[in-house]
Protein backbone atom coordinates (compact mmCIF):
# COMPACT_ATOMS: atom_id res chain seq x y z
CA UNK A 1 0.00 0.00 0.00
CA UNK A 2 1.08 3.52 -0.73
CA UNK A 3 0.45 6.00 2.09
CA UNK A 4 -1.79 8.72 0.67
CA UNK A 5 -0.10 12.04 1.32
CA UNK A 6 -2.43 14.95 1.98
CA UNK A 7 -1.27 16.57 -1.21
CA UNK A 8 -2.03 13.51 -3.33
CA UNK A 9 -5.51 13.17 -1.82
CA UNK A 10 -6.30 16.81 -2.59
CA UNK A 11 -5.21 16.35 -6.21
CA UNK A 12 -7.04 13.06 -6.58
CA UNK A 13 -10.27 14.54 -5.19
CA UNK A 14 -9.98 17.56 -7.53
CA UNK A 15 -10.04 15.14 -10.49
CA UNK A 16 -12.86 13.13 -8.88
CA UNK A 17 -15.03 16.24 -8.57
CA UNK A 18 -14.31 17.42 -12.12
CA UNK A 19 -14.61 14.01 -13.80
CA UNK A 20 -17.75 12.33 -12.46
CA UNK A 21 -21.17 13.68 -13.38
CA UNK A 22 -23.17 13.95 -10.15
CA UNK A 23 -26.23 12.37 -11.87
CA UNK A 24 -24.69 8.90 -11.78
CA UNK A 25 -23.65 8.98 -8.14
CA UNK A 26 -20.37 7.22 -8.99
CA UNK A 27 -17.86 9.57 -7.36
CA UNK A 28 -16.36 8.45 -4.08
CA UNK A 29 -15.94 10.75 -1.09
CA UNK A 30 -12.49 11.52 0.23
CA UNK A 31 -13.30 9.40 3.26
CA UNK A 32 -14.18 6.40 1.07
CA UNK A 33 -10.89 6.72 -0.82
CA UNK A 34 -8.84 7.12 2.36
CA UNK A 35 -10.60 4.16 4.00
CA UNK A 36 -9.94 1.97 0.95
CA UNK A 37 -6.23 2.80 1.13
CA UNK A 38 -6.17 1.92 4.83
CA UNK A 39 -7.22 -1.66 4.02
CA UNK A 40 -3.74 -2.28 2.65
CA UNK A 41 -5.12 -3.84 -0.56
CA UNK A 42 -5.77 -0.66 -2.51
CA UNK A 43 -3.49 1.67 -4.39
CA UNK A 44 -3.81 4.78 -6.53
CA UNK A 45 -1.89 6.36 -9.36
CA UNK A 46 -1.99 10.02 -10.38
CA UNK A 47 -1.06 11.02 -13.92
CA UNK A 48 0.05 14.47 -15.03
CA UNK A 49 -1.40 16.28 -18.09
CA UNK A 50 1.73 15.10 -19.96
CA UNK A 51 1.09 11.46 -19.12
CA UNK A 52 3.81 11.16 -16.45
CA UNK A 53 3.54 10.37 -12.74
CA UNK A 54 2.64 13.70 -11.11
CA UNK A 55 5.56 15.65 -9.72
CA UNK A 56 5.34 17.36 -6.34
CA UNK A 57 2.97 20.33 -6.50
CA UNK A 58 1.88 19.56 -10.09
CA UNK A 59 -1.77 19.32 -11.08
CA UNK A 60 -3.13 15.82 -11.66
CA UNK A 61 -5.05 15.17 -14.90
CA UNK A 62 -6.33 11.71 -13.99
CA UNK A 63 -6.10 8.77 -11.62
CA UNK A 64 -6.80 5.12 -11.04
CA UNK A 65 -7.81 3.55 -7.75
CA UNK A 66 -7.40 -0.22 -7.67
CA UNK A 67 -7.55 -3.19 -5.35
CA UNK A 68 -5.26 -6.17 -5.56
CA UNK A 69 -6.32 -9.34 -3.76
CA UNK A 70 -5.52 -13.03 -4.25
CA UNK A 71 -3.69 -12.63 -7.54
CA UNK A 72 -6.29 -10.40 -9.17
CA UNK A 73 -6.54 -6.66 -9.61
CA UNK A 74 -9.82 -4.77 -9.65
CA UNK A 75 -9.99 -1.32 -11.20
CA UNK A 76 -12.22 0.51 -8.75
CA UNK A 77 -12.12 3.98 -10.30
CA UNK A 78 -10.72 5.53 -13.45
CA UNK A 79 -11.08 9.25 -14.06
CA UNK A 80 -9.62 11.93 -16.30
CA UNK A 81 -10.38 15.62 -15.84
CA UNK A 82 -12.64 16.72 -18.76
CA UNK A 83 -10.11 19.36 -19.86
CA UNK A 84 -7.54 16.61 -20.54
CA UNK A 85 -9.73 13.97 -22.21
CA UNK A 86 -9.31 12.24 -25.60
CA UNK A 87 -5.54 12.49 -25.55
CA UNK A 88 -4.89 8.95 -24.44
CA UNK A 89 -4.55 9.52 -20.69
CA UNK A 90 -7.40 7.14 -19.77
CA UNK A 91 -5.85 4.36 -21.86
CA UNK A 92 -2.43 5.12 -20.43
CA UNK A 93 -3.79 4.83 -16.87
CA UNK A 94 -5.33 1.43 -17.61
CA UNK A 95 -2.15 0.24 -19.35
CA UNK A 96 -0.15 1.33 -16.30
CA UNK A 97 -2.42 -0.76 -14.10
CA UNK A 98 -1.93 -3.77 -16.40
CA UNK A 99 1.81 -3.28 -16.24
CA UNK A 100 1.74 -3.22 -12.41
CA UNK A 101 -0.52 -6.30 -12.27
CA UNK A 102 1.81 -8.21 -14.63
CA UNK A 103 4.82 -7.19 -12.54
CA UNK A 104 3.08 -8.71 -9.49
CA UNK A 105 2.49 -11.94 -11.42
CA UNK A 106 -1.29 -11.52 -11.41
CA UNK A 107 -3.54 -13.35 -13.84
CA UNK A 108 -6.66 -11.24 -14.28
CA UNK A 109 -7.90 -7.72 -14.01
CA UNK A 110 -11.55 -6.83 -13.40
CA UNK A 111 -13.69 -3.76 -13.48
CA UNK A 112 -17.35 -2.95 -13.11
CA UNK A 113 -19.14 -0.16 -14.92
CA UNK A 114 -22.61 1.23 -15.32
CA UNK A 115 -24.18 -0.01 -18.53
CA UNK A 116 -23.88 2.65 -21.23
CA UNK A 117 -20.79 4.38 -19.84
CA UNK A 118 -18.75 5.58 -22.87
CA UNK A 119 -15.67 4.24 -21.04
CA UNK A 120 -16.73 0.80 -22.39
CA UNK A 121 -15.17 1.70 -25.75
CA UNK A 122 -11.83 2.36 -24.05
CA UNK A 123 -11.99 -0.89 -22.05
CA UNK A 124 -12.90 -2.98 -25.12
CA UNK A 125 -10.09 -1.39 -27.16
CA UNK A 126 -7.64 -2.58 -24.51
CA UNK A 127 -9.10 -6.08 -24.62
CA UNK A 128 -11.56 -6.28 -21.74
CA UNK A 129 -14.55 -8.55 -22.32
CA UNK A 130 -17.89 -8.58 -20.48
CA UNK A 131 -18.12 -11.49 -18.03
CA UNK A 132 -21.21 -10.70 -15.97
CA UNK A 133 -23.82 -8.23 -14.94
CA UNK A 134 -25.71 -7.11 -11.88
CA UNK A 135 -29.17 -5.93 -12.89
CA UNK A 136 -30.27 -2.59 -11.40
CA UNK A 137 -27.08 -2.33 -9.37
CA UNK A 138 -26.56 1.43 -9.66
CA UNK A 139 -29.05 4.05 -8.63
CA UNK A 140 -28.86 7.55 -10.12
CA UNK A 141 -29.58 10.68 -8.10
CA UNK A 142 -33.07 10.73 -9.72
CA UNK A 143 -33.74 7.17 -8.56
CA UNK A 144 -33.27 5.43 -11.93
CA UNK A 145 -31.78 1.96 -11.72
CA UNK A 146 -28.93 0.99 -14.08
CA UNK A 147 -27.24 -2.39 -14.56
CA UNK A 148 -23.61 -2.92 -13.64
CA UNK A 149 -21.52 -4.81 -16.20
CA UNK A 150 -18.37 -6.63 -15.13
CA UNK A 151 -15.43 -6.79 -17.54
CA UNK A 152 -12.30 -8.90 -17.26
CA UNK A 153 -8.98 -9.18 -19.03
CA UNK A 154 -6.56 -12.07 -18.65
CA UNK A 155 -3.00 -10.83 -18.43
C1 LIG B 1 -13.55 7.27 -19.29
C2 LIG B 1 -12.44 8.31 -19.21
C3 LIG B 1 -11.50 7.94 -18.07
C4 LIG B 1 -11.67 8.30 -20.54
O1 LIG B 1 -10.54 9.17 -20.41
P1 LIG B 1 -9.75 9.74 -21.71
O2 LIG B 1 -8.45 10.22 -21.24
O3 LIG B 1 -10.60 10.68 -22.45
O4 LIG B 1 -9.58 8.40 -22.58
P2 LIG B 1 -8.58 8.19 -23.81
O5 LIG B 1 -8.24 9.50 -24.45
O6 LIG B 1 -7.45 7.33 -23.37
O7 LIG B 1 -9.51 7.35 -24.80
C5 LIG B 1 -9.02 6.22 -25.48
C6 LIG B 1 -10.11 5.70 -26.39
O8 LIG B 1 -11.24 5.29 -25.63
C7 LIG B 1 -12.44 5.65 -26.33
N1 LIG B 1 -13.16 6.69 -25.59
C8 LIG B 1 -12.73 7.39 -24.51
N2 LIG B 1 -13.70 8.23 -24.08
C9 LIG B 1 -14.75 8.06 -24.92
C10 LIG B 1 -16.06 8.65 -25.00
N3 LIG B 1 -16.48 9.59 -24.13
N4 LIG B 1 -16.88 8.24 -25.98
C11 LIG B 1 -16.49 7.29 -26.87
N5 LIG B 1 -15.25 6.69 -26.85
C12 LIG B 1 -14.42 7.07 -25.88
C13 LIG B 1 -12.00 6.18 -27.69
O9 LIG B 1 -11.94 5.08 -28.56
C14 LIG B 1 -10.63 6.72 -27.36
O10 LIG B 1 -9.79 6.78 -28.48
P3 LIG B 1 -9.89 8.06 -29.48
O11 LIG B 1 -9.87 9.30 -28.63
O12 LIG B 1 -8.66 7.87 -30.33
O13 LIG B 1 -11.18 7.88 -30.24
C15 LIG B 1 -13.02 9.73 -18.99
O14 LIG B 1 -13.98 10.00 -20.00
C16 LIG B 1 -13.67 9.92 -17.62
O15 LIG B 1 -13.01 10.30 -16.66
N6 LIG B 1 -15.00 9.70 -17.53
C17 LIG B 1 -15.73 9.94 -16.28
C18 LIG B 1 -15.40 8.92 -15.24
C19 LIG B 1 -15.77 7.50 -15.66
O16 LIG B 1 -16.87 7.26 -16.15
N7 LIG B 1 -14.83 6.57 -15.46
C20 LIG B 1 -14.99 5.19 -15.84
C21 LIG B 1 -15.78 4.38 -14.90
S1 LIG B 1 -15.06 4.25 -13.28
mmCIF file of C-alpha atoms and ligand atoms in Angstrom:
data_model
loop_
_atom_site.group_PDB
_atom_site.id
_atom_site.type_symbol
_atom_site.label_atom_id
_atom_site.label_comp_id
_atom_site.label_asym_id
_atom_site.label_seq_id
_atom_site.Cartn_x
_atom_site.Cartn_y
_atom_site.Cartn_z
ATOM 1 C CA UNK A 1 0.000 0.000 0.000
ATOM 2 C CA UNK A 2 1.079 3.525 -0.725
ATOM 3 C CA UNK A 3 0.451 5.999 2.095
ATOM 4 C CA UNK A 4 -1.785 8.721 0.673
ATOM 5 C CA UNK A 5 -0.095 12.043 1.324
ATOM 6 C CA UNK A 6 -2.433 14.948 1.985
ATOM 7 C CA UNK A 7 -1.271 16.574 -1.214
ATOM 8 C CA UNK A 8 -2.031 13.506 -3.335
ATOM 9 C CA UNK A 9 -5.507 13.165 -1.817
ATOM 10 C CA UNK A 10 -6.298 16.806 -2.594
ATOM 11 C CA UNK A 11 -5.207 16.353 -6.205
ATOM 12 C CA UNK A 12 -7.041 13.057 -6.585
ATOM 13 C CA UNK A 13 -10.266 14.544 -5.193
ATOM 14 C CA UNK A 14 -9.976 17.561 -7.526
ATOM 15 C CA UNK A 15 -10.037 15.143 -10.493
ATOM 16 C CA UNK A 16 -12.859 13.128 -8.877
ATOM 17 C CA UNK A 17 -15.029 16.242 -8.569
ATOM 18 C CA UNK A 18 -14.310 17.417 -12.115
ATOM 19 C CA UNK A 19 -14.613 14.014 -13.801
ATOM 20 C CA UNK A 20 -17.746 12.326 -12.455
ATOM 21 C CA UNK A 21 -21.166 13.677 -13.382
ATOM 22 C CA UNK A 22 -23.174 13.951 -10.148
ATOM 23 C CA UNK A 23 -26.225 12.365 -11.867
ATOM 24 C CA UNK A 24 -24.693 8.897 -11.782
ATOM 25 C CA UNK A 25 -23.652 8.981 -8.141
ATOM 26 C CA UNK A 26 -20.368 7.224 -8.993
ATOM 27 C CA UNK A 27 -17.861 9.575 -7.359
ATOM 28 C CA UNK A 28 -16.358 8.449 -4.079
ATOM 29 C CA UNK A 29 -15.939 10.747 -1.094
ATOM 30 C CA UNK A 30 -12.492 11.518 0.226
ATOM 31 C CA UNK A 31 -13.296 9.397 3.262
ATOM 32 C CA UNK A 32 -14.177 6.401 1.075
ATOM 33 C CA UNK A 33 -10.889 6.718 -0.822
ATOM 34 C CA UNK A 34 -8.840 7.115 2.356
ATOM 35 C CA UNK A 35 -10.598 4.158 4.000
ATOM 36 C CA UNK A 36 -9.939 1.973 0.946
ATOM 37 C CA UNK A 37 -6.230 2.801 1.127
ATOM 38 C CA UNK A 38 -6.168 1.922 4.833
ATOM 39 C CA UNK A 39 -7.221 -1.659 4.016
ATOM 40 C CA UNK A 40 -3.738 -2.276 2.645
ATOM 41 C CA UNK A 41 -5.118 -3.843 -0.559
ATOM 42 C CA UNK A 42 -5.767 -0.660 -2.513
ATOM 43 C CA UNK A 43 -3.487 1.673 -4.388
ATOM 44 C CA UNK A 44 -3.813 4.776 -6.527
ATOM 45 C CA UNK A 45 -1.893 6.358 -9.361
ATOM 46 C CA UNK A 46 -1.991 10.021 -10.375
ATOM 47 C CA UNK A 47 -1.064 11.019 -13.920
ATOM 48 C CA UNK A 48 0.053 14.474 -15.028
ATOM 49 C CA UNK A 49 -1.396 16.278 -18.093
ATOM 50 C CA UNK A 50 1.728 15.100 -19.963
ATOM 51 C CA UNK A 51 1.089 11.463 -19.122
ATOM 52 C CA UNK A 52 3.811 11.163 -16.450
ATOM 53 C CA UNK A 53 3.544 10.367 -12.742
ATOM 54 C CA UNK A 54 2.642 13.697 -11.111
ATOM 55 C CA UNK A 55 5.559 15.653 -9.715
ATOM 56 C CA UNK A 56 5.340 17.364 -6.342
ATOM 57 C CA UNK A 57 2.975 20.333 -6.503
ATOM 58 C CA UNK A 58 1.884 19.562 -10.090
ATOM 59 C CA UNK A 59 -1.772 19.319 -11.083
ATOM 60 C CA UNK A 60 -3.129 15.816 -11.664
ATOM 61 C CA UNK A 61 -5.049 15.166 -14.896
ATOM 62 C CA UNK A 62 -6.330 11.708 -13.992
ATOM 63 C CA UNK A 63 -6.095 8.772 -11.619
ATOM 64 C CA UNK A 64 -6.801 5.123 -11.036
ATOM 65 C CA UNK A 65 -7.813 3.550 -7.751
ATOM 66 C CA UNK A 66 -7.399 -0.218 -7.673
ATOM 67 C CA UNK A 67 -7.553 -3.187 -5.355
ATOM 68 C CA UNK A 68 -5.256 -6.166 -5.560
ATOM 69 C CA UNK A 69 -6.317 -9.341 -3.758
ATOM 70 C CA UNK A 70 -5.518 -13.030 -4.251
ATOM 71 C CA UNK A 71 -3.688 -12.632 -7.539
ATOM 72 C CA UNK A 72 -6.291 -10.398 -9.166
ATOM 73 C CA UNK A 73 -6.540 -6.664 -9.614
ATOM 74 C CA UNK A 74 -9.824 -4.767 -9.651
ATOM 75 C CA UNK A 75 -9.988 -1.324 -11.202
ATOM 76 C CA UNK A 76 -12.223 0.512 -8.746
ATOM 77 C CA UNK A 77 -12.119 3.983 -10.296
ATOM 78 C CA UNK A 78 -10.718 5.530 -13.455
ATOM 79 C CA UNK A 79 -11.077 9.255 -14.064
ATOM 80 C CA UNK A 80 -9.621 11.932 -16.304
ATOM 81 C CA UNK A 81 -10.380 15.621 -15.835
ATOM 82 C CA UNK A 82 -12.640 16.719 -18.755
ATOM 83 C CA UNK A 83 -10.109 19.357 -19.858
ATOM 84 C CA UNK A 84 -7.538 16.607 -20.537
ATOM 85 C CA UNK A 85 -9.733 13.965 -22.211
ATOM 86 C CA UNK A 86 -9.310 12.245 -25.596
ATOM 87 C CA UNK A 87 -5.537 12.493 -25.552
ATOM 88 C CA UNK A 88 -4.888 8.949 -24.442
ATOM 89 C CA UNK A 89 -4.553 9.519 -20.690
ATOM 90 C CA UNK A 90 -7.401 7.142 -19.766
ATOM 91 C CA UNK A 91 -5.855 4.358 -21.863
ATOM 92 C CA UNK A 92 -2.428 5.122 -20.427
ATOM 93 C CA UNK A 93 -3.787 4.835 -16.867
ATOM 94 C CA UNK A 94 -5.330 1.431 -17.606
ATOM 95 C CA UNK A 95 -2.146 0.240 -19.350
ATOM 96 C CA UNK A 96 -0.152 1.334 -16.302
ATOM 97 C CA UNK A 97 -2.416 -0.765 -14.102
ATOM 98 C CA UNK A 98 -1.934 -3.774 -16.405
ATOM 99 C CA UNK A 99 1.812 -3.278 -16.239
ATOM 100 C CA UNK A 100 1.739 -3.221 -12.415
ATOM 101 C CA UNK A 101 -0.517 -6.298 -12.269
ATOM 102 C CA UNK A 102 1.810 -8.208 -14.626
ATOM 103 C CA UNK A 103 4.816 -7.189 -12.539
ATOM 104 C CA UNK A 104 3.082 -8.715 -9.490
ATOM 105 C CA UNK A 105 2.493 -11.944 -11.415
ATOM 106 C CA UNK A 106 -1.291 -11.524 -11.413
ATOM 107 C CA UNK A 107 -3.544 -13.352 -13.840
ATOM 108 C CA UNK A 108 -6.662 -11.237 -14.282
ATOM 109 C CA UNK A 109 -7.895 -7.723 -14.011
ATOM 110 C CA UNK A 110 -11.546 -6.833 -13.397
ATOM 111 C CA UNK A 111 -13.687 -3.758 -13.478
ATOM 112 C CA UNK A 112 -17.346 -2.948 -13.111
ATOM 113 C CA UNK A 113 -19.141 -0.158 -14.920
ATOM 114 C CA UNK A 114 -22.609 1.230 -15.316
ATOM 115 C CA UNK A 115 -24.182 -0.008 -18.531
ATOM 116 C CA UNK A 116 -23.882 2.648 -21.228
ATOM 117 C CA UNK A 117 -20.791 4.376 -19.841
ATOM 118 C CA UNK A 118 -18.747 5.582 -22.870
ATOM 119 C CA UNK A 119 -15.669 4.239 -21.040
ATOM 120 C CA UNK A 120 -16.728 0.804 -22.388
ATOM 121 C CA UNK A 121 -15.168 1.704 -25.745
ATOM 122 C CA UNK A 122 -11.831 2.359 -24.048
ATOM 123 C CA UNK A 123 -11.995 -0.888 -22.053
ATOM 124 C CA UNK A 124 -12.897 -2.981 -25.122
ATOM 125 C CA UNK A 125 -10.093 -1.393 -27.161
ATOM 126 C CA UNK A 126 -7.642 -2.577 -24.505
ATOM 127 C CA UNK A 127 -9.100 -6.079 -24.622
ATOM 128 C CA UNK A 128 -11.562 -6.275 -21.740
ATOM 129 C CA UNK A 129 -14.553 -8.549 -22.325
ATOM 130 C CA UNK A 130 -17.894 -8.578 -20.476
ATOM 131 C CA UNK A 131 -18.120 -11.490 -18.033
ATOM 132 C CA UNK A 132 -21.205 -10.702 -15.975
ATOM 133 C CA UNK A 133 -23.822 -8.229 -14.941
ATOM 134 C CA UNK A 134 -25.713 -7.111 -11.881
ATOM 135 C CA UNK A 135 -29.174 -5.926 -12.894
ATOM 136 C CA UNK A 136 -30.274 -2.587 -11.404
ATOM 137 C CA UNK A 137 -27.080 -2.331 -9.366
ATOM 138 C CA UNK A 138 -26.555 1.433 -9.663
ATOM 139 C CA UNK A 139 -29.054 4.055 -8.629
ATOM 140 C CA UNK A 140 -28.858 7.550 -10.116
ATOM 141 C CA UNK A 141 -29.584 10.677 -8.099
ATOM 142 C CA UNK A 142 -33.068 10.732 -9.720
ATOM 143 C CA UNK A 143 -33.735 7.168 -8.557
ATOM 144 C CA UNK A 144 -33.271 5.434 -11.931
ATOM 145 C CA UNK A 145 -31.777 1.963 -11.725
ATOM 146 C CA UNK A 146 -28.931 0.993 -14.082
ATOM 147 C CA UNK A 147 -27.243 -2.392 -14.562
ATOM 148 C CA UNK A 148 -23.612 -2.923 -13.636
ATOM 149 C CA UNK A 149 -21.520 -4.806 -16.202
ATOM 150 C CA UNK A 150 -18.370 -6.631 -15.131
ATOM 151 C CA UNK A 151 -15.431 -6.792 -17.538
ATOM 152 C CA UNK A 152 -12.300 -8.904 -17.258
ATOM 153 C CA UNK A 153 -8.981 -9.181 -19.026
ATOM 154 C CA UNK A 154 -6.557 -12.073 -18.649
ATOM 155 C CA UNK A 155 -3.000 -10.827 -18.425
HETATM 156 C C1 LIG B 1 -13.548 7.266 -19.285
HETATM 157 C C2 LIG B 1 -12.437 8.306 -19.206
HETATM 158 C C3 LIG B 1 -11.504 7.940 -18.071
HETATM 159 C C4 LIG B 1 -11.667 8.305 -20.544
HETATM 160 O O1 LIG B 1 -10.540 9.169 -20.406
HETATM 161 P P1 LIG B 1 -9.751 9.742 -21.706
HETATM 162 O O2 LIG B 1 -8.447 10.218 -21.237
HETATM 163 O O3 LIG B 1 -10.603 10.675 -22.453
HETATM 164 O O4 LIG B 1 -9.579 8.396 -22.576
HETATM 165 P P2 LIG B 1 -8.577 8.188 -23.815
HETATM 166 O O5 LIG B 1 -8.240 9.496 -24.445
HETATM 167 O O6 LIG B 1 -7.453 7.335 -23.367
HETATM 168 O O7 LIG B 1 -9.515 7.354 -24.802
HETATM 169 C C5 LIG B 1 -9.019 6.225 -25.481
HETATM 170 C C6 LIG B 1 -10.106 5.698 -26.385
HETATM 171 O O8 LIG B 1 -11.245 5.290 -25.633
HETATM 172 C C7 LIG B 1 -12.445 5.648 -26.329
HETATM 173 N N1 LIG B 1 -13.163 6.691 -25.585
HETATM 174 C C8 LIG B 1 -12.729 7.389 -24.512
HETATM 175 N N2 LIG B 1 -13.698 8.233 -24.085
HETATM 176 C C9 LIG B 1 -14.754 8.060 -24.921
HETATM 177 C C10 LIG B 1 -16.056 8.650 -24.999
HETATM 178 N N3 LIG B 1 -16.482 9.586 -24.128
HETATM 179 N N4 LIG B 1 -16.882 8.241 -25.981
HETATM 180 C C11 LIG B 1 -16.490 7.294 -26.870
HETATM 181 N N5 LIG B 1 -15.253 6.689 -26.847
HETATM 182 C C12 LIG B 1 -14.416 7.073 -25.882
HETATM 183 C C13 LIG B 1 -12.004 6.175 -27.687
HETATM 184 O O9 LIG B 1 -11.939 5.077 -28.562
HETATM 185 C C14 LIG B 1 -10.634 6.725 -27.359
HETATM 186 O O10 LIG B 1 -9.788 6.783 -28.476
HETATM 187 P P3 LIG B 1 -9.887 8.058 -29.483
HETATM 188 O O11 LIG B 1 -9.867 9.298 -28.632
HETATM 189 O O12 LIG B 1 -8.662 7.871 -30.329
HETATM 190 O O13 LIG B 1 -11.177 7.885 -30.235
HETATM 191 C C15 LIG B 1 -13.025 9.727 -18.986
HETATM 192 O O14 LIG B 1 -13.985 9.996 -20.000
HETATM 193 C C16 LIG B 1 -13.666 9.925 -17.623
HETATM 194 O O15 LIG B 1 -13.009 10.296 -16.659
HETATM 195 N N6 LIG B 1 -15.005 9.698 -17.526
HETATM 196 C C17 LIG B 1 -15.730 9.939 -16.281
HETATM 197 C C18 LIG B 1 -15.403 8.920 -15.236
HETATM 198 C C19 LIG B 1 -15.774 7.505 -15.664
HETATM 199 O O16 LIG B 1 -16.865 7.257 -16.149
HETATM 200 N N7 LIG B 1 -14.830 6.569 -15.460
HETATM 201 C C20 LIG B 1 -14.990 5.185 -15.844
HETATM 202 C C21 LIG B 1 -15.785 4.385 -14.896
HETATM 203 S S1 LIG B 1 -15.059 4.251 -13.279
#
